[in-house]
XYZ file of C-alpha atoms in Angstrom:
222
model
C 8.767 22.153 -4.981
C 7.867 18.975 -7.307
C 4.380 19.543 -6.514
C 1.587 22.250 -5.973
C -0.618 22.620 -2.888
C -3.846 24.421 -2.025
C -4.382 24.922 1.862
C -8.061 25.339 2.866
C -10.469 23.185 4.979
C -8.951 20.208 2.883
C -5.459 20.970 1.784
C -5.005 19.449 -1.884
C -1.622 18.212 -3.015
C -0.888 18.231 -6.599
C 1.885 16.320 -8.542
C 1.165 15.794 -12.472
C -1.981 14.293 -12.855
C -1.945 12.709 -9.217
C -4.223 14.365 -6.681
C -4.701 13.872 -3.076
C -7.346 15.705 -0.734
C -6.355 15.470 2.874
C -9.111 16.958 5.458
C -7.861 18.943 8.148
C -9.846 17.345 10.968
C -8.852 14.953 13.715
C -10.725 12.493 16.255
C -9.311 11.515 19.365
C -11.083 9.218 21.751
C -14.030 9.525 19.605
C -14.312 13.109 19.595
C -14.079 15.212 16.519
C -11.525 18.043 16.485
C -12.280 20.349 13.221
C -9.481 22.568 12.330
C -9.160 25.790 10.424
C -6.135 27.595 8.689
C -4.834 30.285 10.942
C -1.762 30.915 9.292
C 0.428 30.042 6.247
C 3.857 30.878 5.035
C 6.034 30.061 1.966
C 6.695 26.609 3.144
C 4.169 26.071 5.824
C 0.736 26.224 7.093
C -0.915 25.865 10.450
C -4.155 24.825 11.178
C -5.879 25.391 14.597
C -8.942 24.352 16.802
C -10.059 24.078 20.337
C -7.291 22.191 22.096
C -5.312 21.018 18.954
C -3.138 22.496 16.396
C -1.544 20.949 13.242
C 1.614 22.227 11.534
C 2.170 21.368 7.745
C 5.570 21.671 6.410
C 6.129 21.681 2.676
C 9.664 20.263 1.591
C 10.987 19.930 -2.077
C 9.210 16.625 -2.655
C 7.525 15.591 0.527
C 5.038 17.121 3.260
C 5.253 16.702 6.866
C 2.316 17.102 9.459
C 2.641 17.291 13.227
C -0.533 17.243 15.291
C -0.521 18.192 18.775
C -3.165 18.213 21.661
C -3.115 20.198 24.893
C -5.227 19.141 27.958
C -6.276 20.766 31.088
C -5.611 17.478 32.979
C -3.850 14.162 32.193
C -6.062 12.360 29.690
C -5.885 8.556 28.450
C -5.258 8.192 24.750
C -7.587 5.270 23.275
C -7.781 6.143 19.678
C -6.085 9.004 17.489
C -7.436 9.470 14.033
C -6.050 11.923 11.348
C -7.854 13.139 8.201
C -11.089 12.682 9.753
C -13.754 12.752 6.885
C -11.303 10.610 4.494
C -8.445 10.636 2.479
C -9.593 11.317 -1.198
C -7.325 10.278 -4.077
C -8.491 11.127 -7.719
C -9.165 7.904 -9.528
C -8.153 5.735 -6.499
C -7.810 2.106 -7.783
C -5.121 0.086 -5.885
C -3.283 0.429 -2.475
C -0.190 -1.372 -1.036
C 1.690 -1.909 1.964
C 4.518 -4.300 1.660
C 3.894 -6.115 4.804
C 2.168 -9.589 4.473
C -0.910 -10.316 6.292
C -2.159 -13.472 8.108
C -5.514 -14.428 9.019
C -6.269 -12.049 12.310
C -8.893 -14.505 13.531
C -12.035 -12.368 14.481
C -10.446 -9.279 13.051
C -10.237 -11.108 9.597
C -7.599 -8.292 8.649
C -6.513 -10.708 5.683
C -9.703 -9.714 3.702
C -9.236 -5.911 4.626
C -9.010 -4.209 1.399
C -7.106 -1.040 2.397
C -3.314 -0.663 3.952
C -3.438 -2.173 7.309
C -0.056 -2.287 9.345
C -0.840 -4.366 12.546
C 0.587 -6.941 14.840
C -1.048 -9.579 12.826
C 1.623 -9.158 10.075
C 4.853 -10.758 9.689
C 7.506 -7.714 10.047
C 8.707 -6.324 13.156
C 8.891 -3.277 13.006
C 6.518 -3.284 9.991
C 7.093 -0.474 7.206
C 4.833 2.125 8.268
C 4.133 3.606 4.753
C 0.916 3.169 2.605
C 0.858 3.746 -1.176
C -2.332 4.748 -2.771
C -2.420 4.520 -6.608
C -4.476 5.709 -9.490
C -4.055 5.859 -13.224
C -2.896 9.449 -12.710
C -0.009 8.266 -10.307
C 0.672 7.434 -6.852
C 0.966 9.344 -3.322
C 1.873 7.540 0.012
C 1.093 8.321 3.507
C 3.599 7.184 6.267
C 4.644 7.751 9.857
C 7.957 9.281 10.918
C 7.490 7.794 14.542
C 6.878 4.538 15.748
C 3.220 4.615 17.194
C 2.362 3.211 20.655
C -0.018 0.794 18.722
C -0.631 -2.707 17.546
C -2.759 -1.252 14.697
C -2.293 1.428 12.069
C -4.553 1.789 9.284
C -6.698 3.464 6.651
C -10.185 2.733 7.808
C -13.272 1.961 5.816
C -14.004 5.786 5.674
C -10.616 6.634 4.458
C -9.903 8.180 7.631
C -6.251 7.200 9.113
C -5.953 5.607 12.389
C -2.531 6.280 13.681
C -2.562 5.259 17.086
C -4.956 2.425 19.148
C -3.534 2.730 22.528
C -6.225 1.343 24.665
C -5.892 4.077 27.241
C -2.578 2.982 28.444
C -0.809 6.189 27.401
C -1.797 9.017 29.699
C -0.690 12.635 29.037
C -1.278 16.279 29.315
C 0.098 16.811 26.266
C -0.185 14.472 23.354
C 1.933 14.661 20.125
C 0.636 12.495 17.350
C 3.164 10.416 15.564
C 4.150 12.623 12.657
C 2.904 11.958 8.994
C 4.974 11.958 5.980
C 3.411 12.145 2.517
C 5.617 11.494 -0.668
C 4.981 11.202 -4.069
C 6.786 7.757 -5.298
C 6.816 7.070 -9.286
C 5.151 3.980 -8.552
C 3.905 1.582 -5.757
C 7.603 0.048 -4.964
C 9.400 2.879 -5.377
C 7.237 4.073 -2.417
C 9.207 1.714 -0.307
C 12.739 3.116 -1.036
C 11.663 6.569 -1.343
C 10.159 6.274 2.260
C 13.557 4.776 3.530
C 15.418 7.680 2.024
C 12.998 10.082 3.966
C 13.396 8.294 7.271
C 17.262 8.672 6.951
C 16.901 12.320 5.569
C 14.914 13.246 8.708
C 17.143 11.582 11.343
C 14.607 8.867 11.924
C 16.743 5.907 10.888
C 20.644 5.418 10.474
C 21.662 2.206 8.451
C 24.122 0.352 10.093
C 24.860 -3.434 10.235
C 23.680 -5.397 13.395
C 26.364 -6.238 15.791
C 26.336 -10.267 16.062
C 27.193 -9.895 19.886
C 23.724 -7.874 20.229
C 21.935 -10.526 18.315
C 19.712 -13.092 20.715
C 21.065 -16.237 21.361
C 17.933 -17.880 20.323
C 18.074 -16.422 17.045
C 21.749 -17.601 16.534
C 20.633 -21.125 17.216
C 17.143 -21.368 15.321
C 15.346 -24.547 15.604
C-alpha cells in the first residue's frame, strides 16, 4: 500500500506527512449510529452498530467505504451523514471542489467555505469529489455512486452530508453511496485521480457522445 492505516473508533490514514482521521459514526434522519470495530483482515475492516454496518476496503492507493442500514419496516430517508463527529486533517488549511458555485439565494452557498456539491452549481452531474489540503499533503473524499440528493457537502462540523432525500426515498435496506478516499499529489491531481478510480471500479466508461442522442435544443443553441 502507498499509505498506512490504524483501525479504531476512528480510523487514521497516513501517507507521508499527510494524516486524516475519519470517525466511524454515522447519522441518519437525525439519529446517531455509533459503530465499533467488529472484524479486521489484511485488507479490510468491518464496523458494526445497531441496525448499521460499515465495511472499509483498503486497496493499494485508495480506500472504499460502504455503509448499510437494515430496518424492520419501510423507512423514509431524509438526511444521511457519515463521519459524524467530524473529519480531521492534520494541518488542514485549504479545500477544493472544481464545481464553480453561484449565489444560492437564501442558502448563500457562494460564501460556504467548505467543499459543497449542489444543484446551485454549474456542472451536471458535478464531480463528486472533495480535496482537502495541508502543508503535509492532500487527501480527497468522493462518492462512487451518484446520490439521490441536490446537496452533498462537508458540513461546518466537518461531517459529510452524503444524501439529503427529503423523505422521497423509502426503503427497508438503505445502502449509502460508496465513499472513496484517495491521496492525490496536489489539489488538481485529485481531479484526474478520481476519474481514474471511477474507471478502475467500473463506475465510468469513457466514450464520445453520439450526436444522434444529443437533444435538439442543444444542437441549435440560442
